[in-house]
Each structure stands twice: as C-alpha cells, then as structure tokens.
C-alpha cells in the first residue's frame, strides 16, 4: 500500500464552493476510486491550499485507470472550475516528497 500526499490550490474565493461540492461525492465516483485501489482519500484545507493524503494500492495505476473513466471525467471538469492548476491524470507524478516521519516505537533516530 502507498501513502501519497498531494497539494493543490483553489482559485481565489472558491473555498466555500469547494467545501460544499465535497459534502457529497457521487456514489459512482466513490466506487470507481475503490475499484482503482484507493482505500482512503482525505483532504484538509488551509485557506486556498488543499492537502490530500491518499492510501492506494498503486498510485500510478489508479491515476491511469481514472484518467478517462466516465465517473471521473465530469468530476475533474467540475474541479477544473475550482482549482488553479489541473494535471492531465498521467500518473507520472509521485506526490509530495516525504521529509520526516516520527519513528515507530523501537526505531532509533539519527
């Protein structure tokens, strides 16, 4: 399982609309995400900045599977109205780089 962190940014003034749109995710999209290997997808917002944590079997495969999926295409079109920068769902990205993580009990730190 992979844990992928992502950062996206909203267009100015779109915070409330983004929050409202995410109150109910279409059931078909949720089942498509699960079928593509997503276990969880969490989003935090700080003003216009969005931070995502995705737990997924294979991030690149998931991105490729969703790119042209009929449940995802309209959702991505809606997100394009709200987000500053959109990607092409190529799956070539690997998310944010991990800088530090609290070691689990028993692990030594340098």
PDB file of N, CA and C in Angstrom:
ATOM      1  N   UNK A   1       0.847  -1.174   0.000  1.00  0.00           N
ATOM      2  CA  UNK A   1       0.000   0.000   0.000  1.00  0.00           C
ATOM      3  C   UNK A   1       0.894   1.240   0.000  1.00  0.00           C
ATOM      4  N   UNK A   2       0.501   2.235  -0.783  1.00  0.00           N
ATOM      5  CA  UNK A   2       1.224   3.502  -0.844  1.00  0.00           C
ATOM      6  C   UNK A   2       0.420   4.580  -0.119  1.00  0.00           C
ATOM      7  N   UNK A   3       1.141   5.490   0.525  1.00  0.00           N
ATOM      8  CA  UNK A   3       0.534   6.701   1.070  1.00  0.00           C
ATOM      9  C   UNK A   3       1.110   7.871   0.271  1.00  0.00           C
ATOM     10  N   UNK A   4       0.242   8.586  -0.411  1.00  0.00           N
ATOM     11  CA  UNK A   4       0.659   9.675  -1.286  1.00  0.00           C
ATOM     12  C   UNK A   4       0.076  10.981  -0.755  1.00  0.00           C
ATOM     13  N   UNK A   5       0.930  11.978  -0.573  1.00  0.00           N
ATOM     14  CA  UNK A   5       0.482  13.312  -0.175  1.00  0.00           C
ATOM     15  C   UNK A   5       0.497  14.213  -1.400  1.00  0.00           C
ATOM     16  N   UNK A   6      -0.552  15.007  -1.537  1.00  0.00           N
ATOM     17  CA  UNK A   6      -0.674  15.918  -2.680  1.00  0.00           C
ATOM     18  C   UNK A   6      -1.013  17.314  -2.174  1.00  0.00           C
ATOM     19  N   UNK A   7      -0.682  18.311  -2.958  1.00  0.00           N
ATOM     20  CA  UNK A   7      -1.037  19.699  -2.652  1.00  0.00           C
ATOM     21  C   UNK A   7      -1.671  20.306  -3.893  1.00  0.00           C
ATOM     22  N   UNK A   8      -2.843  20.870  -3.725  1.00  0.00           N
ATOM     23  CA  UNK A   8      -3.492  21.619  -4.795  1.00  0.00           C
ATOM     24  C   UNK A   8      -3.937  22.955  -4.223  1.00  0.00           C
ATOM     25  N   UNK A   9      -4.306  23.885  -5.100  1.00  0.00           N
ATOM     26  CA  UNK A   9      -4.696  25.224  -4.651  1.00  0.00           C
ATOM     27  C   UNK A   9      -5.971  25.652  -5.365  1.00  0.00           C
ATOM     28  N   UNK A  10      -6.860  26.244  -4.589  1.00  0.00           N
ATOM     29  CA  UNK A  10      -8.115  26.743  -5.138  1.00  0.00           C
ATOM     30  C   UNK A  10      -7.930  28.095  -5.804  1.00  0.00           C
ATOM     31  N   UNK A  11      -8.774  28.368  -6.778  1.00  0.00           N
ATOM     32  CA  UNK A  11      -8.848  29.702  -7.342  1.00  0.00           C
ATOM     33  C   UNK A  11      -9.356  30.633  -6.243  1.00  0.00           C
ATOM     34  N   UNK A  12      -8.970  31.897  -6.280  1.00  0.00           N
ATOM     35  CA  UNK A  12      -9.389  32.840  -5.233  1.00  0.00           C
ATOM     36  C   UNK A  12     -10.909  32.858  -5.055  1.00  0.00           C
ATOM     37  N   UNK A  13     -11.331  32.809  -3.788  1.00  0.00           N
ATOM     38  CA  UNK A  13     -12.739  32.928  -3.456  1.00  0.00           C
ATOM     39  C   UNK A  13     -13.575  31.679  -3.661  1.00  0.00           C
ATOM     40  N   UNK A  14     -12.960  30.543  -3.982  1.00  0.00           N
ATOM     41  CA  UNK A  14     -13.728  29.321  -4.278  1.00  0.00           C
ATOM     42  C   UNK A  14     -13.788  28.343  -3.104  1.00  0.00           C
ATOM     43  N   UNK A  15     -13.306  28.766  -1.934  1.00  0.00           N
ATOM     44  CA  UNK A  15     -13.230  27.862  -0.778  1.00  0.00           C
ATOM     45  C   UNK A  15     -14.591  27.291  -0.380  1.00  0.00           C
ATOM     46  N   UNK A  16     -15.569  28.146  -0.185  1.00  0.00           N
ATOM     47  CA  UNK A  16     -16.891  27.680   0.270  1.00  0.00           C
ATOM     48  C   UNK A  16     -17.528  26.753  -0.762  1.00  0.00           C
ATOM     49  N   UNK A  17     -17.379  27.077  -2.024  1.00  0.00           N
ATOM     50  CA  UNK A  17     -17.943  26.228  -3.078  1.00  0.00           C
ATOM     51  C   UNK A  17     -17.268  24.860  -3.094  1.00  0.00           C
ATOM     52  N   UNK A  18     -15.947  24.848  -2.935  1.00  0.00           N
ATOM     53  CA  UNK A  18     -15.214  23.583  -2.901  1.00  0.00           C
ATOM     54  C   UNK A  18     -15.693  22.719  -1.737  1.00  0.00           C
ATOM     55  N   UNK A  19     -15.807  23.336  -0.574  1.00  0.00           N
ATOM     56  CA  UNK A  19     -16.284  22.595   0.598  1.00  0.00           C
ATOM     57  C   UNK A  19     -17.687  22.039   0.356  1.00  0.00           C
ATOM     58  N   UNK A  20     -18.536  22.839  -0.232  1.00  0.00           N
ATOM     59  CA  UNK A  20     -19.922  22.428  -0.499  1.00  0.00           C
ATOM     60  C   UNK A  20     -19.963  21.256  -1.488  1.00  0.00           C
ATOM     61  N   UNK A  21     -19.191  21.337  -2.545  1.00  0.00           N
ATOM     62  CA  UNK A  21     -19.162  20.277  -3.553  1.00  0.00           C
ATOM     63  C   UNK A  21     -18.689  18.955  -2.936  1.00  0.00           C
ATOM     64  N   UNK A  22     -17.781  19.043  -1.970  1.00  0.00           N
ATOM     65  CA  UNK A  22     -17.235  17.826  -1.370  1.00  0.00           C
ATOM     66  C   UNK A  22     -18.085  17.274  -0.224  1.00  0.00           C
ATOM     67  N   UNK A  23     -19.192  17.897   0.075  1.00  0.00           N
ATOM     68  CA  UNK A  23     -20.078  17.344   1.107  1.00  0.00           C
ATOM     69  C   UNK A  23     -20.677  16.012   0.656  1.00  0.00           C
ATOM     70  N   UNK A  24     -20.911  15.868  -0.634  1.00  0.00           N
ATOM     71  CA  UNK A  24     -21.440  14.618  -1.181  1.00  0.00           C
ATOM     72  C   UNK A  24     -20.673  14.278  -2.454  1.00  0.00           C
ATOM     73  N   UNK A  25     -19.915  13.199  -2.375  1.00  0.00           N
ATOM     74  CA  UNK A  25     -19.186  12.712  -3.543  1.00  0.00           C
ATOM     75  C   UNK A  25     -20.110  11.736  -4.272  1.00  0.00           C
ATOM     76  N   UNK A  26     -20.235  11.835  -5.595  1.00  0.00           N
ATOM     77  CA  UNK A  26     -21.104  10.894  -6.318  1.00  0.00           C
ATOM     78  C   UNK A  26     -20.747   9.444  -5.998  1.00  0.00           C
ATOM     79  N   UNK A  27     -21.767   8.635  -5.740  1.00  0.00           N
ATOM     80  CA  UNK A  27     -21.553   7.229  -5.373  1.00  0.00           C
ATOM     81  C   UNK A  27     -20.760   6.485  -6.440  1.00  0.00           C
ATOM     82  N   UNK A  28     -21.023   6.773  -7.712  1.00  0.00           N
ATOM     83  CA  UNK A  28     -20.296   6.101  -8.783  1.00  0.00           C
ATOM     84  C   UNK A  28     -18.806   6.452  -8.745  1.00  0.00           C
ATOM     85  N   UNK A  29     -18.489   7.702  -8.415  1.00  0.00           N
ATOM     86  CA  UNK A  29     -17.088   8.101  -8.310  1.00  0.00           C
ATOM     87  C   UNK A  29     -16.425   7.396  -7.131  1.00  0.00           C
ATOM     88  N   UNK A  30     -17.104   7.344  -6.000  1.00  0.00           N
ATOM     89  CA  UNK A  30     -16.538   6.666  -4.826  1.00  0.00           C
ATOM     90  C   UNK A  30     -16.261   5.191  -5.133  1.00  0.00           C
ATOM     91  N   UNK A  31     -17.194   4.516  -5.775  1.00  0.00           N
ATOM     92  CA  UNK A  31     -16.975   3.096  -6.090  1.00  0.00           C
ATOM     93  C   UNK A  31     -15.881   2.925  -7.138  1.00  0.00           C
ATOM     94  N   UNK A  32     -15.759   3.867  -8.058  1.00  0.00           N
ATOM     95  CA  UNK A  32     -14.692   3.826  -9.063  1.00  0.00           C
ATOM     96  C   UNK A  32     -13.329   4.004  -8.408  1.00  0.00           C
ATOM     97  N   UNK A  33     -13.237   4.917  -7.449  1.00  0.00           N
ATOM     98  CA  UNK A  33     -11.986   5.116  -6.717  1.00  0.00           C
ATOM     99  C   UNK A  33     -11.599   3.840  -5.978  1.00  0.00           C
ATOM    100  N   UNK A  34     -12.563   3.231  -5.307  1.00  0.00           N
ATOM    101  CA  UNK A  34     -12.276   1.992  -4.580  1.00  0.00           C
ATOM    102  C   UNK A  34     -11.847   0.874  -5.540  1.00  0.00           C
ATOM    103  N   UNK A  35     -12.524   0.763  -6.669  1.00  0.00           N
ATOM    104  CA  UNK A  35     -12.173  -0.264  -7.656  1.00  0.00           C
ATOM    105  C   UNK A  35     -10.772  -0.044  -8.224  1.00  0.00           C
ATOM    106  N   UNK A  36     -10.320   1.215  -8.236  1.00  0.00           N
ATOM    107  CA  UNK A  36      -8.987   1.546  -8.743  1.00  0.00           C
ATOM    108  C   UNK A  36      -7.916   1.384  -7.661  1.00  0.00           C
ATOM    109  N   UNK A  37      -8.308   0.895  -6.475  1.00  0.00           N
ATOM    110  CA  UNK A  37      -7.330   0.594  -5.437  1.00  0.00           C
ATOM    111  C   UNK A  37      -7.204   1.620  -4.333  1.00  0.00           C
ATOM    112  N   UNK A  38      -8.063   2.643  -4.310  1.00  0.00           N
ATOM    113  CA  UNK A  38      -7.998   3.662  -3.259  1.00  0.00           C
ATOM    114  C   UNK A  38      -8.672   3.116  -2.000  1.00  0.00           C
ATOM    115  N   UNK A  39      -7.958   3.165  -0.887  1.00  0.00           N
ATOM    116  CA  UNK A  39      -8.518   2.746   0.396  1.00  0.00           C
ATOM    117  C   UNK A  39      -9.079   3.959   1.139  1.00  0.00           C
ATOM    118  N   UNK A  40      -8.311   5.045   1.164  1.00  0.00           N
ATOM    119  CA  UNK A  40      -8.793   6.294   1.765  1.00  0.00           C
ATOM    120  C   UNK A  40      -8.253   7.466   0.969  1.00  0.00           C
ATOM    121  N   UNK A  41      -9.025   8.554   1.000  1.00  0.00           N
ATOM    122  CA  UNK A  41      -8.572   9.816   0.398  1.00  0.00           C
ATOM    123  C   UNK A  41      -9.095  10.914   1.314  1.00  0.00           C
ATOM    124  N   UNK A  42      -8.186  11.578   1.985  1.00  0.00           N
ATOM    125  CA  UNK A  42      -8.543  12.647   2.919  1.00  0.00           C
ATOM    126  C   UNK A  42      -8.022  13.966   2.381  1.00  0.00           C
ATOM    127  N   UNK A  43      -8.790  15.032   2.605  1.00  0.00           N
ATOM    128  CA  UNK A  43      -8.387  16.364   2.142  1.00  0.00           C
ATOM    129  C   UNK A  43      -8.537  17.339   3.296  1.00  0.00           C
ATOM    130  N   UNK A  44      -7.479  18.102   3.550  1.00  0.00           N
ATOM    131  CA  UNK A  44      -7.505  19.200   4.512  1.00  0.00           C
ATOM    132  C   UNK A  44      -7.364  20.493   3.729  1.00  0.00           C
ATOM    133  N   UNK A  45      -7.997  21.558   4.235  1.00  0.00           N
ATOM    134  CA  UNK A  45      -7.909  22.857   3.560  1.00  0.00           C
ATOM    135  C   UNK A  45      -7.418  23.910   4.541  1.00  0.00           C
ATOM    136  N   UNK A  46      -6.464  24.718   4.101  1.00  0.00           N
ATOM    137  CA  UNK A  46      -5.986  25.887   4.834  1.00  0.00           C
ATOM    138  C   UNK A  46      -6.100  27.060   3.877  1.00  0.00           C
ATOM    139  N   UNK A  47      -7.202  27.818   3.994  1.00  0.00           N
ATOM    140  CA  UNK A  47      -7.471  28.882   3.020  1.00  0.00           C
ATOM    141  C   UNK A  47      -7.628  28.246   1.654  1.00  0.00           C
ATOM    142  N   UNK A  48      -6.865  28.706   0.669  1.00  0.00           N
ATOM    143  CA  UNK A  48      -6.991  28.128  -0.680  1.00  0.00           C
ATOM    144  C   UNK A  48      -6.145  26.871  -0.896  1.00  0.00           C
ATOM    145  N   UNK A  49      -5.313  26.523   0.077  1.00  0.00           N
ATOM    146  CA  UNK A  49      -4.416  25.381  -0.081  1.00  0.00           C
ATOM    147  C   UNK A  49      -5.079  24.095   0.395  1.00  0.00           C
ATOM    148  N   UNK A  50      -4.997  23.076  -0.453  1.00  0.00           N
ATOM    149  CA  UNK A  50      -5.579  21.772  -0.167  1.00  0.00           C
ATOM    150  C   UNK A  50      -4.458  20.754  -0.035  1.00  0.00           C
ATOM    151  N   UNK A  51      -4.546  19.944   1.015  1.00  0.00           N
ATOM    152  CA  UNK A  51      -3.559  18.903   1.255  1.00  0.00           C
ATOM    153  C   UNK A  51      -4.303  17.576   1.292  1.00  0.00           C
ATOM    154  N   UNK A  52      -3.883  16.658   0.441  1.00  0.00           N
ATOM    155  CA  UNK A  52      -4.541  15.365   0.273  1.00  0.00           C
ATOM    156  C   UNK A  52      -3.625  14.273   0.814  1.00  0.00           C
ATOM    157  N   UNK A  53      -4.214  13.277   1.440  1.00  0.00           N
ATOM    158  CA  UNK A  53      -3.494  12.061   1.797  1.00  0.00           C
ATOM    159  C   UNK A  53      -4.282  10.899   1.214  1.00  0.00           C
ATOM    160  N   UNK A  54      -3.635  10.194   0.291  1.00  0.00           N
ATOM    161  CA  UNK A  54      -4.277   9.096  -0.430  1.00  0.00           C
ATOM    162  C   UNK A  54      -3.575   7.797  -0.044  1.00  0.00           C
ATOM    163  N   UNK A  55      -4.350   6.836   0.421  1.00  0.00           N
ATOM    164  CA  UNK A  55      -3.824   5.497   0.665  1.00  0.00           C
ATOM    165  C   UNK A  55      -4.367   4.615  -0.443  1.00  0.00           C
ATOM    166  N   UNK A  56      -3.453   4.099  -1.259  1.00  0.00           N
ATOM    167  CA  UNK A  56      -3.835   3.432  -2.502  1.00  0.00           C
ATOM    168  C   UNK A  56      -2.882   2.274  -2.782  1.00  0.00           C
ATOM    169  N   UNK A  57      -3.401   1.264  -3.436  1.00  0.00           N
ATOM    170  CA  UNK A  57      -2.576   0.107  -3.788  1.00  0.00           C
ATOM    171  C   UNK A  57      -1.432   0.499  -4.719  1.00  0.00           C
ATOM    172  N   UNK A  58      -1.740   1.209  -5.794  1.00  0.00           N
ATOM    173  CA  UNK A  58      -0.739   1.608  -6.788  1.00  0.00           C
ATOM    174  C   UNK A  58      -1.178   2.944  -7.361  1.00  0.00           C
ATOM    175  N   UNK A  59      -0.504   4.017  -6.930  1.00  0.00           N
ATOM    176  CA  UNK A  59      -0.916   5.372  -7.291  1.00  0.00           C
ATOM    177  C   UNK A  59      -0.906   5.598  -8.807  1.00  0.00           C
ATOM    178  N   UNK A  60       0.167   5.230  -9.479  1.00  0.00           N
ATOM    179  CA  UNK A  60       0.244   5.464 -10.924  1.00  0.00           C
ATOM    180  C   UNK A  60      -0.845   4.692 -11.671  1.00  0.00           C
ATOM    181  N   UNK A  61      -1.069   3.443 -11.277  1.00  0.00           N
ATOM    182  CA  UNK A  61      -2.121   2.645 -11.919  1.00  0.00           C
ATOM    183  C   UNK A  61      -3.486   3.283 -11.692  1.00  0.00           C
ATOM    184  N   UNK A  62      -3.740   3.740 -10.471  1.00  0.00           N
ATOM    185  CA  UNK A  62      -5.014   4.389 -10.166  1.00  0.00           C
ATOM    186  C   UNK A  62      -5.221   5.616 -11.048  1.00  0.00           C
ATOM    187  N   UNK A  63      -4.195   6.431 -11.178  1.00  0.00           N
ATOM    188  CA  UNK A  63      -4.302   7.646 -11.998  1.00  0.00           C
ATOM    189  C   UNK A  63      -4.592   7.291 -13.460  1.00  0.00           C
ATOM    190  N   UNK A  64      -3.915   6.284 -13.978  1.00  0.00           N
ATOM    191  CA  UNK A  64      -4.156   5.861 -15.364  1.00  0.00           C
ATOM    192  C   UNK A  64      -5.583   5.340 -15.543  1.00  0.00           C
ATOM    193  N   UNK A  65      -6.039   4.540 -14.592  1.00  0.00           N
ATOM    194  CA  UNK A  65      -7.393   3.987 -14.691  1.00  0.00           C
ATOM    195  C   UNK A  65      -8.464   5.075 -14.627  1.00  0.00           C
ATOM    196  N   UNK A  66      -8.244   6.106 -13.839  1.00  0.00           N
ATOM    197  CA  UNK A  66      -9.245   7.162 -13.666  1.00  0.00           C
ATOM    198  C   UNK A  66      -9.240   8.213 -14.772  1.00  0.00           C
ATOM    199  N   UNK A  67      -8.113   8.347 -15.460  1.00  0.00           N
ATOM    200  CA  UNK A  67      -7.943   9.437 -16.435  1.00  0.00           C
ATOM    201  C   UNK A  67      -9.140   9.604 -17.361  1.00  0.00           C
ATOM    202  N   UNK A  68      -9.624   8.547 -17.971  1.00  0.00           N
ATOM    203  CA  UNK A  68     -10.712   8.631 -18.945  1.00  0.00           C
ATOM    204  C   UNK A  68     -11.986   7.935 -18.467  1.00  0.00           C
ATOM    205  N   UNK A  69     -12.055   7.608 -17.196  1.00  0.00           N
ATOM    206  CA  UNK A  69     -13.216   6.880 -16.681  1.00  0.00           C
ATOM    207  C   UNK A  69     -14.450   7.789 -16.672  1.00  0.00           C
ATOM    208  N   UNK A  70     -15.602   7.302 -17.148  1.00  0.00           N
ATOM    209  CA  UNK A  70     -16.819   8.125 -17.231  1.00  0.00           C
ATOM    210  C   UNK A  70     -17.308   8.682 -15.890  1.00  0.00           C
ATOM    211  N   UNK A  71     -16.937   8.053 -14.784  1.00  0.00           N
ATOM    212  CA  UNK A  71     -17.320   8.601 -13.477  1.00  0.00           C
ATOM    213  C   UNK A  71     -16.383   9.719 -13.041  1.00  0.00           C
ATOM    214  N   UNK A  72     -15.154   9.708 -13.542  1.00  0.00           N
ATOM    215  CA  UNK A  72     -14.160  10.689 -13.126  1.00  0.00           C
ATOM    216  C   UNK A  72     -14.116  11.925 -14.021  1.00  0.00           C
ATOM    217  N   UNK A  73     -14.363  11.771 -15.295  1.00  0.00           N
ATOM    218  CA  UNK A  73     -14.226  12.894 -16.240  1.00  0.00           C
ATOM    219  C   UNK A  73     -15.101  14.088 -15.846  1.00  0.00           C
ATOM    220  N   UNK A  74     -16.409  13.915 -15.548  1.00  0.00           N
ATOM    221  CA  UNK A  74     -17.201  15.079 -15.153  1.00  0.00           C
ATOM    222  C   UNK A  74     -16.759  15.660 -13.805  1.00  0.00           C
ATOM    223  N   UNK A  75     -16.303  14.809 -12.892  1.00  0.00           N
ATOM    224  CA  UNK A  75     -15.820  15.307 -11.602  1.00  0.00           C
ATOM    225  C   UNK A  75     -14.583  16.178 -11.816  1.00  0.00           C
ATOM    226  N   UNK A  76     -13.668  15.729 -12.650  1.00  0.00           N
ATOM    227  CA  UNK A  76     -12.467  16.512 -12.918  1.00  0.00           C
ATOM    228  C   UNK A  76     -12.804  17.820 -13.638  1.00  0.00           C
ATOM    229  N   UNK A  77     -13.803  17.797 -14.495  1.00  0.00           N
ATOM    230  CA  UNK A  77     -14.236  19.041 -15.156  1.00  0.00           C
ATOM    231  C   UNK A  77     -14.755  20.022 -14.113  1.00  0.00           C
ATOM    232  N   UNK A  78     -15.494  19.526 -13.136  1.00  0.00           N
ATOM    233  CA  UNK A  78     -16.005  20.386 -12.065  1.00  0.00           C
ATOM    234  C   UNK A  78     -14.864  20.925 -11.216  1.00  0.00           C
ATOM    235  N   UNK A  79     -13.881  20.068 -10.905  1.00  0.00           N
ATOM    236  CA  UNK A  79     -12.730  20.515 -10.119  1.00  0.00           C
ATOM    237  C   UNK A  79     -11.905  21.547 -10.880  1.00  0.00           C
ATOM    238  N   UNK A  80     -11.844  21.423 -12.198  1.00  0.00           N
ATOM    239  CA  UNK A  80     -11.093  22.386 -13.015  1.00  0.00           C
ATOM    240  C   UNK A  80     -11.673  23.790 -12.875  1.00  0.00           C
ATOM    241  N   UNK A  81     -12.959  23.885 -12.582  1.00  0.00           N
ATOM    242  CA  UNK A  81     -13.586  25.196 -12.362  1.00  0.00           C
ATOM    243  C   UNK A  81     -13.131  25.818 -11.045  1.00  0.00           C
ATOM    244  N   UNK A  82     -12.695  24.998 -10.103  1.00  0.00           N
ATOM    245  CA  UNK A  82     -12.373  25.460  -8.757  1.00  0.00           C
ATOM    246  C   UNK A  82     -10.884  25.557  -8.465  1.00  0.00           C
ATOM    247  N   UNK A  83     -10.073  24.741  -9.136  1.00  0.00           N
ATOM    248  CA  UNK A  83      -8.650  24.666  -8.837  1.00  0.00           C
ATOM    249  C   UNK A  83      -7.817  25.507  -9.794  1.00  0.00           C
ATOM    250  N   UNK A  84      -6.725  26.058  -9.274  1.00  0.00           N
ATOM    251  CA  UNK A  84      -5.840  26.886 -10.097  1.00  0.00           C
ATOM    252  C   UNK A  84      -5.132  26.084 -11.173  1.00  0.00           C
ATOM    253  N   UNK A  85      -4.566  24.974 -10.809  1.00  0.00           N
ATOM    254  CA  UNK A  85      -3.767  24.187 -11.746  1.00  0.00           C
ATOM    255  C   UNK A  85      -4.334  22.782 -11.789  1.00  0.00           C
ATOM    256  N   UNK A  86      -4.532  22.288 -12.975  1.00  0.00           N
ATOM    257  CA  UNK A  86      -5.023  20.922 -13.149  1.00  0.00           C
ATOM    258  C   UNK A  86      -3.952  20.104 -13.831  1.00  0.00           C
ATOM    259  N   UNK A  87      -3.921  18.830 -13.543  1.00  0.00           N
ATOM    260  CA  UNK A  87      -2.981  17.956 -14.227  1.00  0.00           C
ATOM    261  C   UNK A  87      -3.734  17.129 -15.259  1.00  0.00           C
ATOM    262  N   UNK A  88      -3.015  16.296 -15.939  1.00  0.00           N
ATOM    263  CA  UNK A  88      -3.610  15.515 -17.016  1.00  0.00           C
ATOM    264  C   UNK A  88      -3.921  14.074 -16.605  1.00  0.00           C
ATOM    265  N   UNK A  89      -3.816  13.793 -15.311  1.00  0.00           N
ATOM    266  CA  UNK A  89      -4.037  12.438 -14.810  1.00  0.00           C
ATOM    267  C   UNK A  89      -3.114  11.433 -15.485  1.00  0.00           C
ATOM    268  N   UNK A  90      -1.924  11.870 -15.829  1.00  0.00           N
ATOM    269  CA  UNK A  90      -0.979  10.970 -16.491  1.00  0.00           C
ATOM    270  C   UNK A  90      -0.490   9.873 -15.557  1.00  0.00           C
ATOM    271  N   UNK A  91      -0.475  10.168 -14.252  1.00  0.00           N
ATOM    272  CA  UNK A  91       0.056   9.190 -13.314  1.00  0.00           C
ATOM    273  C   UNK A  91       1.563   9.228 -13.230  1.00  0.00           C
ATOM    274  N   UNK A  92       2.181  10.204 -13.881  1.00  0.00           N
ATOM    275  CA  UNK A  92       3.636  10.301 -13.866  1.00  0.00           C
ATOM    276  C   UNK A  92       4.173  10.991 -12.619  1.00  0.00           C
ATOM    277  N   UNK A  93       3.296  11.625 -11.839  1.00  0.00           N
ATOM    278  CA  UNK A  93       3.751  12.269 -10.613  1.00  0.00           C
ATOM    279  C   UNK A  93       3.780  11.240  -9.486  1.00  0.00           C
ATOM    280  N   UNK A  94       4.461  11.583  -8.411  1.00  0.00           N
ATOM    281  CA  UNK A  94       4.510  10.676  -7.261  1.00  0.00           C
ATOM    282  C   UNK A  94       4.126  11.382  -5.976  1.00  0.00           C
ATOM    283  N   UNK A  95       3.482  12.541  -6.085  1.00  0.00           N
ATOM    284  CA  UNK A  95       3.053  13.267  -4.898  1.00  0.00           C
ATOM    285  C   UNK A  95       4.187  14.054  -4.266  1.00  0.00           C
ATOM    286  N   UNK A  96       3.929  14.527  -3.049  1.00  0.00           N
ATOM    287  CA  UNK A  96       4.922  15.305  -2.315  1.00  0.00           C
ATOM    288  C   UNK A  96       5.996  14.387  -1.754  1.00  0.00           C
ATOM    289  N   UNK A  97       7.204  14.907  -1.653  1.00  0.00           N
ATOM    290  CA  UNK A  97       8.302  14.129  -1.084  1.00  0.00           C
ATOM    291  C   UNK A  97       8.196  14.126   0.433  1.00  0.00           C
ATOM    292  N   UNK A  98       8.367  12.963   1.042  1.00  0.00           N
ATOM    293  CA  UNK A  98       8.365  12.838   2.491  1.00  0.00           C
ATOM    294  C   UNK A  98       9.668  13.385   3.036  1.00  0.00           C
ATOM    295  N   UNK A  99       9.596  14.311   3.978  1.00  0.00           N
ATOM    296  CA  UNK A  99      10.776  14.913   4.585  1.00  0.00           C
ATOM    297  C   UNK A  99      11.092  14.266   5.928  1.00  0.00           C
ATOM    298  N   UNK A 100      10.068  13.971   6.724  1.00  0.00           N
ATOM    299  CA  UNK A 100      10.281  13.420   8.053  1.00  0.00           C
ATOM    300  C   UNK A 100       9.050  12.672   8.490  1.00  0.00           C
ATOM    301  N   UNK A 101       9.263  11.632   9.293  1.00  0.00           N
ATOM    302  CA  UNK A 101       8.169  10.870   9.875  1.00  0.00           C
ATOM    303  C   UNK A 101       8.595  10.417  11.256  1.00  0.00           C
ATOM    304  N   UNK A 102       7.704  10.543  12.234  1.00  0.00           N
ATOM    305  CA  UNK A 102       8.003  10.087  13.592  1.00  0.00           C
ATOM    306  C   UNK A 102       8.256   8.589  13.556  1.00  0.00           C
ATOM    307  N   UNK A 103       9.406   8.157  14.026  1.00  0.00           N
ATOM    308  CA  UNK A 103       9.693   6.723  14.009  1.00  0.00           C
ATOM    309  C   UNK A 103       8.703   5.953  14.885  1.00  0.00           C
ATOM    310  N   UNK A 104       8.448   4.721  14.512  1.00  0.00           N
ATOM    311  CA  UNK A 104       7.590   3.883  15.338  1.00  0.00           C
ATOM    312  C   UNK A 104       8.364   3.480  16.581  1.00  0.00           C
ATOM    313  N   UNK A 105       7.663   3.051  17.612  1.00  0.00           N
ATOM    314  CA  UNK A 105       8.325   2.613  18.853  1.00  0.00           C
ATOM    315  C   UNK A 105       9.387   1.588  18.541  1.00  0.00           C
ATOM    316  N   UNK A 106      10.543   1.744  19.167  1.00  0.00           N
ATOM    317  CA  UNK A 106      11.615   0.778  18.982  1.00  0.00           C
ATOM    318  C   UNK A 106      12.603   1.150  17.892  1.00  0.00           C
ATOM    319  N   UNK A 107      12.240   2.109  16.999  1.00  0.00           N
ATOM    320  CA  UNK A 107      13.176   2.534  15.961  1.00  0.00           C
ATOM    321  C   UNK A 107      14.048   3.644  16.523  1.00  0.00           C
ATOM    322  N   UNK A 108      15.306   3.628  16.145  1.00  0.00           N
ATOM    323  CA  UNK A 108      16.216   4.672  16.595  1.00  0.00           C
ATOM    324  C   UNK A 108      16.211   5.820  15.603  1.00  0.00           C
ATOM    325  N   UNK A 109      16.458   7.012  16.099  1.00  0.00           N
ATOM    326  CA  UNK A 109      16.593   8.184  15.223  1.00  0.00           C
ATOM    327  C   UNK A 109      18.050   8.579  15.169  1.00  0.00           C
ATOM    328  N   UNK A 110      18.434   9.222  14.098  1.00  0.00           N
ATOM    329  CA  UNK A 110      19.831   9.635  13.913  1.00  0.00           C
ATOM    330  C   UNK A 110      20.109  10.920  14.660  1.00  0.00           C
TER     331      UNK A 110
END
